[in-house]
Coordinates of C-alpha atoms in Angstrom, one line a residue:
X1 CA 132.1 109.2 116.0
X2 CA 131.9 107.8 112.4
X3 CA 128.4 107.0 112.2
X4 CA 127.8 110.7 113.3
X5 CA 130.2 111.5 110.6
X6 CA 128.6 109.1 107.9
X7 CA 125.1 110.7 109.1
X8 CA 125.6 114.4 108.9
X9 CA 127.5 113.0 105.4
X10 CA 124.1 112.3 104.1
X11 CA 122.6 115.1 105.5
X12 CA 124.5 117.2 103.4
X13 CA 124.0 114.5 100.8
X14 CA 120.6 115.0 100.5
X15 CA 120.6 118.4 100.8
X16 CA 122.9 119.0 97.4
X17 CA 120.4 116.7 95.1
X18 CA 117.4 117.9 96.5
X19 CA 118.8 121.4 95.9
X20 CA 120.0 120.4 92.8
X21 CA 117.1 118.9 90.9
X22 CA 115.5 122.4 92.4
X23 CA 117.9 124.3 90.2
X24 CA 117.5 121.4 87.1
X25 CA 113.4 122.3 87.4
X26 CA 114.2 126.7 87.7
X27 CA 117.0 125.3 84.6
X28 CA 114.1 123.1 82.5
X29 CA 111.7 126.3 82.9
X30 CA 113.6 129.4 82.0
X31 CA 114.9 127.7 79.0
X32 CA 111.3 126.3 77.7
X33 CA 110.9 128.2 74.6
X34 CA 108.5 131.0 74.2
X35 CA 106.0 129.9 76.8
X36 CA 106.8 130.0 80.1
X37 CA 106.4 132.5 82.8
X38 CA 110.8 132.5 83.2
X39 CA 111.3 132.2 79.3
X40 CA 113.3 135.0 79.2
X41 CA 117.2 135.3 77.7
X42 CA 119.0 136.7 81.2
X43 CA 116.9 134.2 82.9
X44 CA 118.2 130.8 81.0
X45 CA 122.2 133.0 81.5
X46 CA 121.4 133.1 85.4
X47 CA 119.7 129.5 85.6
X48 CA 122.7 128.2 83.8
X49 CA 124.9 130.2 85.7
X50 CA 123.0 128.4 88.7
X51 CA 122.5 125.0 87.5
X52 CA 126.6 125.3 86.9
X53 CA 127.4 126.7 90.1
X54 CA 125.9 124.6 92.1
X55 CA 127.0 121.3 90.8
X56 CA 130.5 122.6 91.1
X57 CA 129.9 122.7 94.9
X58 CA 128.3 119.6 94.8
X59 CA 130.9 118.0 92.7
X60 CA 133.8 119.3 94.5
X61 CA 132.1 117.8 98.2
X62 CA 131.9 114.2 96.6
X63 CA 135.1 114.0 95.2
X64 CA 136.5 115.1 98.7
X65 CA 134.1 111.3 99.8
X66 CA 135.4 109.7 97.1
X67 CA 134.6 109.5 93.9
X68 CA 135.1 106.7 90.5
X69 CA 134.3 108.1 86.4
X70 CA 131.2 106.3 85.2
X71 CA 130.8 104.7 82.0
X72 CA 128.6 107.4 80.5
X73 CA 131.2 110.3 81.8
X74 CA 134.2 107.8 79.5
X75 CA 132.1 107.4 77.4
X76 CA 130.7 110.9 76.3
X77 CA 134.0 112.4 77.4
X78 CA 136.3 110.6 74.8
X79 CA 133.3 111.7 72.7
X80 CA 133.7 115.2 73.5
X81 CA 137.6 114.9 73.0
X82 CA 137.3 113.3 69.9
X83 CA 134.8 116.3 68.3
X84 CA 137.6 118.6 69.5
X85 CA 140.3 116.6 67.6
X86 CA 138.7 116.3 64.3
X87 CA 137.5 120.3 64.8
X88 CA 141.6 121.0 65.2
X89 CA 142.9 118.5 63.0
X90 CA 140.4 119.7 59.9
X91 CA 140.9 123.2 61.5
X92 CA 137.4 124.4 62.4
X93 CA 136.6 127.2 64.0
X94 CA 135.2 127.1 67.1
X95 CA 132.9 131.1 66.6
X96 CA 131.1 127.9 64.4
X97 CA 131.1 125.0 65.4
X98 CA 128.9 123.2 67.7
X99 CA 131.7 122.4 70.0
X100 CA 130.1 124.2 72.3
X101 CA 127.5 122.4 72.2
X102 CA 129.5 119.3 73.1
X103 CA 130.9 120.9 75.6
X104 CA 127.7 122.0 77.7
X105 CA 126.3 118.6 77.1
X106 CA 128.9 116.6 79.1
X107 CA 129.2 119.9 81.6
X108 CA 125.6 119.3 82.6
X109 CA 125.4 115.6 82.2
X110 CA 128.1 115.4 84.4
X111 CA 126.7 117.8 86.9
X112 CA 122.9 115.4 87.1
X113 CA 125.1 112.6 87.6
X114 CA 126.1 113.7 91.2
X115 CA 122.5 114.3 91.2
X116 CA 120.6 111.7 90.2
X117 CA 122.3 109.2 93.2
X118 CA 119.0 107.8 94.2
X119 CA 115.2 106.5 92.7
X120 CA 113.7 109.1 94.6
X121 CA 116.2 111.7 92.8
X122 CA 115.8 109.7 89.3
X123 CA 112.0 110.5 89.4
X124 CA 112.1 113.3 90.5
X125 CA 113.8 114.2 87.1
X126 CA 111.2 113.0 85.0
X127 CA 108.7 114.9 87.6
X128 CA 110.6 118.2 86.0
X129 CA 110.1 117.7 82.5
X130 CA 106.2 116.4 83.2
X131 CA 105.4 119.4 85.1
X132 CA 107.2 122.1 83.0
X133 CA 105.2 120.3 80.2
X134 CA 101.9 120.9 82.3
X135 CA 102.8 124.7 83.3
X136 CA 103.4 125.0 79.7
X137 CA 100.6 123.9 78.3
X138 CA 98.4 125.1 80.4
X139 CA 100.5 129.2 79.7
X140 CA 99.9 128.0 75.6
X141 CA 96.0 127.7 76.6
X142 CA 95.5 130.7 78.5
X143 CA 97.4 133.2 75.4
X144 CA 95.0 131.4 73.1
X145 CA 98.1 130.5 71.6
X146 CA 96.9 126.3 70.9
X147 CA 94.2 127.5 68.3
X148 CA 96.3 127.3 64.4
X149 CA 95.3 128.9 61.0
X150 CA 95.3 126.4 58.1
X151 CA 98.7 124.3 57.4
X152 CA 100.2 126.4 60.7
X153 CA 102.9 124.4 62.6
X154 CA 102.4 125.3 66.9
X155 CA 105.6 127.4 67.5
X156 CA 104.9 129.2 64.1
X157 CA 102.6 131.3 65.9
X158 CA 105.0 132.1 68.4
X159 CA 108.0 133.1 66.1
X160 CA 110.0 130.4 67.4
X161 CA 110.9 126.9 65.8
X162 CA 108.5 124.5 66.1
X163 CA 110.7 120.8 66.4
X164 CA 112.2 122.7 69.7
X165 CA 109.4 122.9 71.4
X166 CA 108.4 119.4 70.0
X167 CA 111.9 118.5 71.3
X168 CA 110.8 119.3 75.5
X169 CA 107.1 118.1 74.6
X170 CA 108.2 115.2 73.7
X171 CA 110.6 114.0 76.8
X172 CA 107.8 115.7 78.8
X173 CA 105.3 112.8 77.4
X174 CA 108.2 110.0 77.4
X175 CA 109.4 110.6 80.9
X176 CA 105.4 110.6 82.2
X177 CA 105.3 107.8 80.3
X178 CA 107.8 106.5 82.3
X179 CA 106.5 107.2 85.3
X180 CA 103.0 105.4 84.5
X181 CA 104.9 101.9 83.5
X182 CA 106.1 102.7 86.9
X183 CA 103.6 103.4 89.3
X184 CA 101.7 101.1 91.2
X185 CA 99.0 103.0 92.3
X186 CA 95.8 103.0 90.4
X187 CA 94.6 106.1 91.1
X188 CA 97.5 108.2 89.9
X189 CA 98.1 106.0 87.1
X190 CA 94.7 107.6 86.2
X191 CA 96.6 111.0 87.0
X192 CA 99.4 110.3 84.7
X193 CA 97.3 109.0 82.0
X194 CA 94.8 112.4 82.4
X195 CA 98.8 114.0 81.7
X196 CA 100.2 112.0 78.9
X197 CA 97.1 113.1 77.0
X198 CA 96.7 116.6 77.9
X199 CA 100.3 117.6 77.1
X200 CA 100.4 115.4 74.1
X201 CA 98.1 117.7 72.8
X202 CA 100.9 120.2 72.5
X203 CA 102.8 117.5 70.9
X204 CA 100.8 116.8 68.1
X205 CA 100.5 120.3 66.8
X206 CA 103.4 120.9 66.9
X207 CA 103.7 119.1 63.7
X208 CA 106.5 117.2 64.9
X209 CA 107.0 113.7 63.2
X210 CA 109.7 111.9 64.8
X211 CA 108.5 113.7 67.8
X212 CA 104.6 112.4 67.9
X213 CA 106.1 109.1 66.7
X214 CA 109.1 108.3 69.3
X215 CA 106.6 108.1 72.2
X216 CA 104.5 106.0 70.1
X217 CA 107.0 103.1 69.5
X218 CA 108.4 103.8 73.0
X219 CA 105.4 102.7 74.7
X220 CA 105.2 99.7 72.1
X221 CA 108.6 98.7 73.1
X222 CA 107.5 98.2 76.8
X223 CA 104.5 96.8 76.0
X224 CA 105.4 94.0 74.2
X225 CA 108.7 93.7 76.4
X226 CA 107.3 93.5 79.8
X227 CA 104.4 90.6 79.1
X228 CA 104.6 87.9 81.7
X229 CA 106.6 84.8 80.1
X230 CA 104.2 81.5 79.7
X231 CA 101.3 83.6 79.7
X232 CA 99.6 84.4 76.5
X233 CA 96.3 86.3 78.1
X234 CA 98.8 89.0 79.2
X235 CA 100.6 89.3 75.7
X236 CA 97.5 88.9 73.6
X237 CA 96.3 92.3 76.3
X238 CA 99.6 93.6 75.1
X239 CA 99.4 93.3 71.6
X240 CA 95.4 94.3 71.7
X241 CA 96.2 98.1 73.7
X242 CA 99.5 98.1 71.6
X243 CA 96.5 97.8 68.0
X244 CA 94.4 100.0 70.0
X245 CA 96.9 103.0 70.6
X246 CA 98.3 103.0 66.8
X247 CA 95.1 103.0 65.9
X248 CA 93.1 105.6 67.9
X249 CA 96.5 108.3 67.5
X250 CA 95.8 107.4 63.3
X251 CA 92.1 108.2 63.3
X252 CA 92.7 111.2 65.6
X253 CA 95.6 113.1 63.8
X254 CA 93.9 112.1 60.2
X255 CA 90.5 113.2 61.0
X256 CA 90.6 116.0 63.6
X257 CA 91.3 118.7 61.5
X258 CA 93.4 120.7 64.1
X259 CA 95.3 117.8 64.2
X260 CA 95.3 117.1 60.7
X261 CA 96.6 120.5 59.1
X262 CA 99.8 120.5 61.7
X263 CA 100.6 117.1 62.2
X264 CA 98.7 114.8 59.7
X265 CA 99.3 115.9 55.9
X266 CA 103.2 115.6 57.4
X267 CA 102.1 112.2 58.5
X268 CA 100.8 111.5 54.8
X269 CA 103.7 113.3 52.9
X270 CA 106.2 111.5 54.9
X271 CA 104.9 107.8 54.2
X272 CA 104.3 109.1 50.4
X273 CA 108.1 109.4 50.3
X274 CA 108.8 106.0 51.5
X275 CA 105.6 104.3 49.0
X276 CA 106.9 107.0 46.1
X277 CA 102.5 107.4 45.5
X278 CA 101.0 110.6 46.3
X279 CA 101.7 113.7 47.4
X280 CA 105.4 113.8 48.5
X281 CA 105.9 116.5 51.3
X282 CA 108.8 119.2 50.7
X283 CA 110.4 118.4 54.2
X284 CA 110.6 115.4 54.6
X285 CA 111.8 115.4 50.3
X286 CA 114.7 117.7 51.3
X287 CA 115.9 115.9 54.4
X288 CA 116.3 112.9 52.8
X289 CA 117.9 115.1 50.0
X290 CA 120.6 116.0 52.8
X291 CA 121.4 112.8 54.0
X292 CA 121.2 111.3 50.9
X293 CA 124.7 114.2 50.2
X294 CA 125.9 113.8 53.5
X295 CA 126.4 109.7 52.6
X296 CA 128.6 111.1 49.2
X297 CA 130.2 113.2 51.7
X298 CA 131.1 110.7 53.8
X299 CA 133.1 108.0 51.2
X300 CA 135.2 110.8 50.1
X301 CA 136.5 109.8 53.8
X302 CA 135.2 106.8 55.1
X303 CA 137.7 106.4 58.2
X304 CA 138.1 110.2 59.5
X305 CA 135.6 112.1 58.0
X306 CA 135.4 115.7 56.9
X307 CA 136.6 117.2 59.8
X308 CA 134.0 118.6 62.8
X309 CA 131.0 120.0 62.2
X310 CA 131.4 120.7 58.4
X311 CA 128.6 119.3 56.5
X312 CA 126.6 122.4 56.5
X313 CA 129.0 124.2 54.5
X314 CA 129.8 121.1 52.3
X315 CA 126.2 121.3 51.6
X316 CA 126.0 125.0 50.2
X317 CA 129.1 124.1 48.5
X318 CA 127.1 121.7 47.1
X319 CA 124.5 124.3 46.2
X320 CA 122.0 123.6 49.4
X321 CA 120.8 125.1 52.2
X322 CA 123.9 126.2 55.0
X323 CA 122.6 123.2 57.0
X324 CA 122.8 120.5 59.2
X325 CA 122.2 116.7 56.8
X326 CA 119.1 116.2 59.9
X327 CA 120.0 112.5 60.6
X328 CA 122.6 112.3 63.1
X329 CA 124.2 108.6 61.6
X330 CA 125.2 110.6 58.6
X331 CA 126.5 114.0 60.5
X332 CA 128.4 111.8 62.5
X333 CA 129.9 110.0 59.6
X334 CA 130.5 113.0 57.6
X335 CA 132.5 114.6 60.7
X336 CA 134.3 112.5 61.8
X337 CA 133.8 109.6 59.6
X338 CA 133.6 105.6 61.1
X339 CA 135.6 106.5 63.7
X340 CA 133.5 109.4 66.0
X341 CA 130.3 107.1 64.5
X342 CA 131.4 103.5 66.1
X343 CA 132.8 106.2 69.1
X344 CA 129.3 107.6 69.6
X345 CA 127.0 104.4 69.0
X346 CA 128.7 101.3 70.4
X347 CA 127.2 103.0 73.8
X348 CA 123.8 101.9 72.7
X349 CA 124.7 98.9 71.4
X350 CA 126.4 97.8 75.2
X351 CA 123.0 99.3 76.8
X352 CA 121.3 97.8 73.9
X353 CA 123.0 94.2 74.8
X354 CA 122.6 94.4 78.5
X355 CA 118.6 95.5 77.8
X356 CA 118.6 91.5 76.4
X357 CA 120.7 89.6 77.8
X358 CA 120.9 90.2 81.3
X359 CA 118.3 88.6 83.1
X360 CA 120.2 90.2 86.5
X361 CA 117.7 92.8 85.9
X362 CA 113.9 93.8 86.4
X363 CA 112.5 92.9 83.0
X364 CA 110.4 96.2 83.7
X365 CA 113.7 98.5 84.4
X366 CA 115.3 95.9 80.8
X367 CA 112.2 97.0 78.9
X368 CA 111.8 100.2 79.2
X369 CA 115.4 101.0 78.5
X370 CA 115.4 99.0 75.8
X371 CA 112.4 101.4 74.6
X372 CA 114.3 104.2 75.3
X373 CA 117.5 103.2 73.3
X374 CA 115.4 102.1 70.3
X375 CA 113.5 104.9 70.0
X376 CA 116.6 107.7 70.5
X377 CA 117.7 105.1 67.6
X378 CA 114.4 105.9 65.5
X379 CA 114.7 109.9 66.5
X380 CA 118.7 109.9 65.5
X381 CA 117.3 109.2 61.5
X382 CA 115.4 112.5 61.4
X383 CA 117.5 114.6 63.9
X384 CA 121.1 115.5 65.5
X385 CA 121.1 114.6 69.1
X386 CA 125.1 114.4 70.1
X387 CA 124.8 117.6 71.2
X388 CA 121.4 118.3 72.7
X389 CA 121.3 118.7 76.6
X390 CA 117.9 116.9 76.4
X391 CA 118.9 113.7 74.3
X392 CA 122.0 113.4 76.4
X393 CA 120.4 113.6 79.8
X394 CA 117.8 111.1 78.6
X395 CA 121.3 109.1 77.7
X396 CA 122.1 109.1 80.8
X397 CA 118.4 108.5 82.5
X398 CA 118.9 105.1 80.8
X399 CA 122.1 104.4 82.2
X400 CA 120.5 104.8 85.3
X401 CA 117.6 102.7 84.4
X402 CA 120.9 99.6 84.2
X403 CA 122.2 100.3 87.7
X404 CA 118.9 99.0 89.7
X405 CA 120.0 95.4 90.8
X406 CA 118.5 92.8 93.1
X407 CA 119.9 92.0 96.4
X408 CA 120.5 89.2 98.0
X409 CA 116.9 88.9 99.2
X410 CA 115.5 89.7 95.2
X411 CA 114.2 92.8 96.6
X412 CA 115.2 95.9 94.5
X413 CA 117.7 98.0 95.5
X414 CA 115.4 100.7 95.5
X415 CA 117.7 103.6 97.7
X416 CA 120.8 103.0 95.5
X417 CA 120.0 103.0 92.8
X418 CA 123.0 104.7 91.6
X419 CA 127.0 104.6 92.3
X420 CA 129.4 106.3 91.2
X421 CA 131.8 102.9 91.7
X422 CA 132.0 101.2 88.2
X423 CA 131.4 97.4 91.1
X424 CA 127.4 98.4 91.3
X425 CA 126.9 99.0 87.8
X426 CA 126.0 96.0 85.7
X427 CA 127.2 97.5 82.4
X428 CA 130.9 96.5 82.3

């Protein structure tokens, strides 16, 4: 009888995560900006409500069988609570705050944590992003939207924010790279390599510098960490691959007219802003001024900060645009001081420490996770991520990666990738 009950529970659990992945795909497709077949505002709302409803049912079913909070839930839940507290203390208005984005991020990542309980579910989420990016690249090609005027960025021609479009393509590319490194079948790796090149093209055309740099940084770190110890030829091979990737990327971006117009010129301006030579790109200069202004404002209240999501008003008061600081570090420091900053980034440090010190975790998992964390830290210098759904889902995926452990026979516990019991997690 107990065996029958267990088998029935396993079937129900499989049904929930598989239908949950389908709902995630629908939500990603509907929320994709500007180009998708489902890309209408009503459809976005319907897909979000469907995801919330399905998630609520899944959570109710799972809790009945027993449940413990994961470290990730505790981390982001505590961070969200501090954001609410900071907003309340500062007297900020809910209708003018990003607190809703934080609440939605927390809710959706909690829901996803009930779906992603196996390697199959983990890979399915990666494929959701990849397939959505492939579909939308095809749609962009079919509508001739990838042909841009000089100096125009992909997204500008669609009347949407180019950076929003770039964020999707960046994570689609990173997840494709992730699947490539985890794939053992040579033919499938070749397919994934073609996919990476295919969806990287619109990514470059968006002109987003950090979105272009992040996947390259991800590859470099994985290759550097994943070299077999004691095999110089393996290390040399990976170093040569890194050199080829950097050289080819630079040649293409700086010499292909369409790519140079969208991204190459902006990359030149970014480098000039660091070296102090040549023409400095205006947006890079403006963002650096916003970061500096946020640091000066943070010094007024370094411990507690100035109140959640208040930098935009401080910026406007000082003659700058009514805008965020374009840096996750300065945004958190200004809003909640050292306390909010530490509450957010201690989790990054904990995961990174595990990646470099816990030898029980296979090197492939550690290298992928470390690459993801370092990539995210680089991203945070040029953008605000604490309230972005895609960034926070990526953080949860990294957390999942360190939950892959070795069993007594030194084989991967493939179908026990996740378990909400803390005893299963290596991150403690």
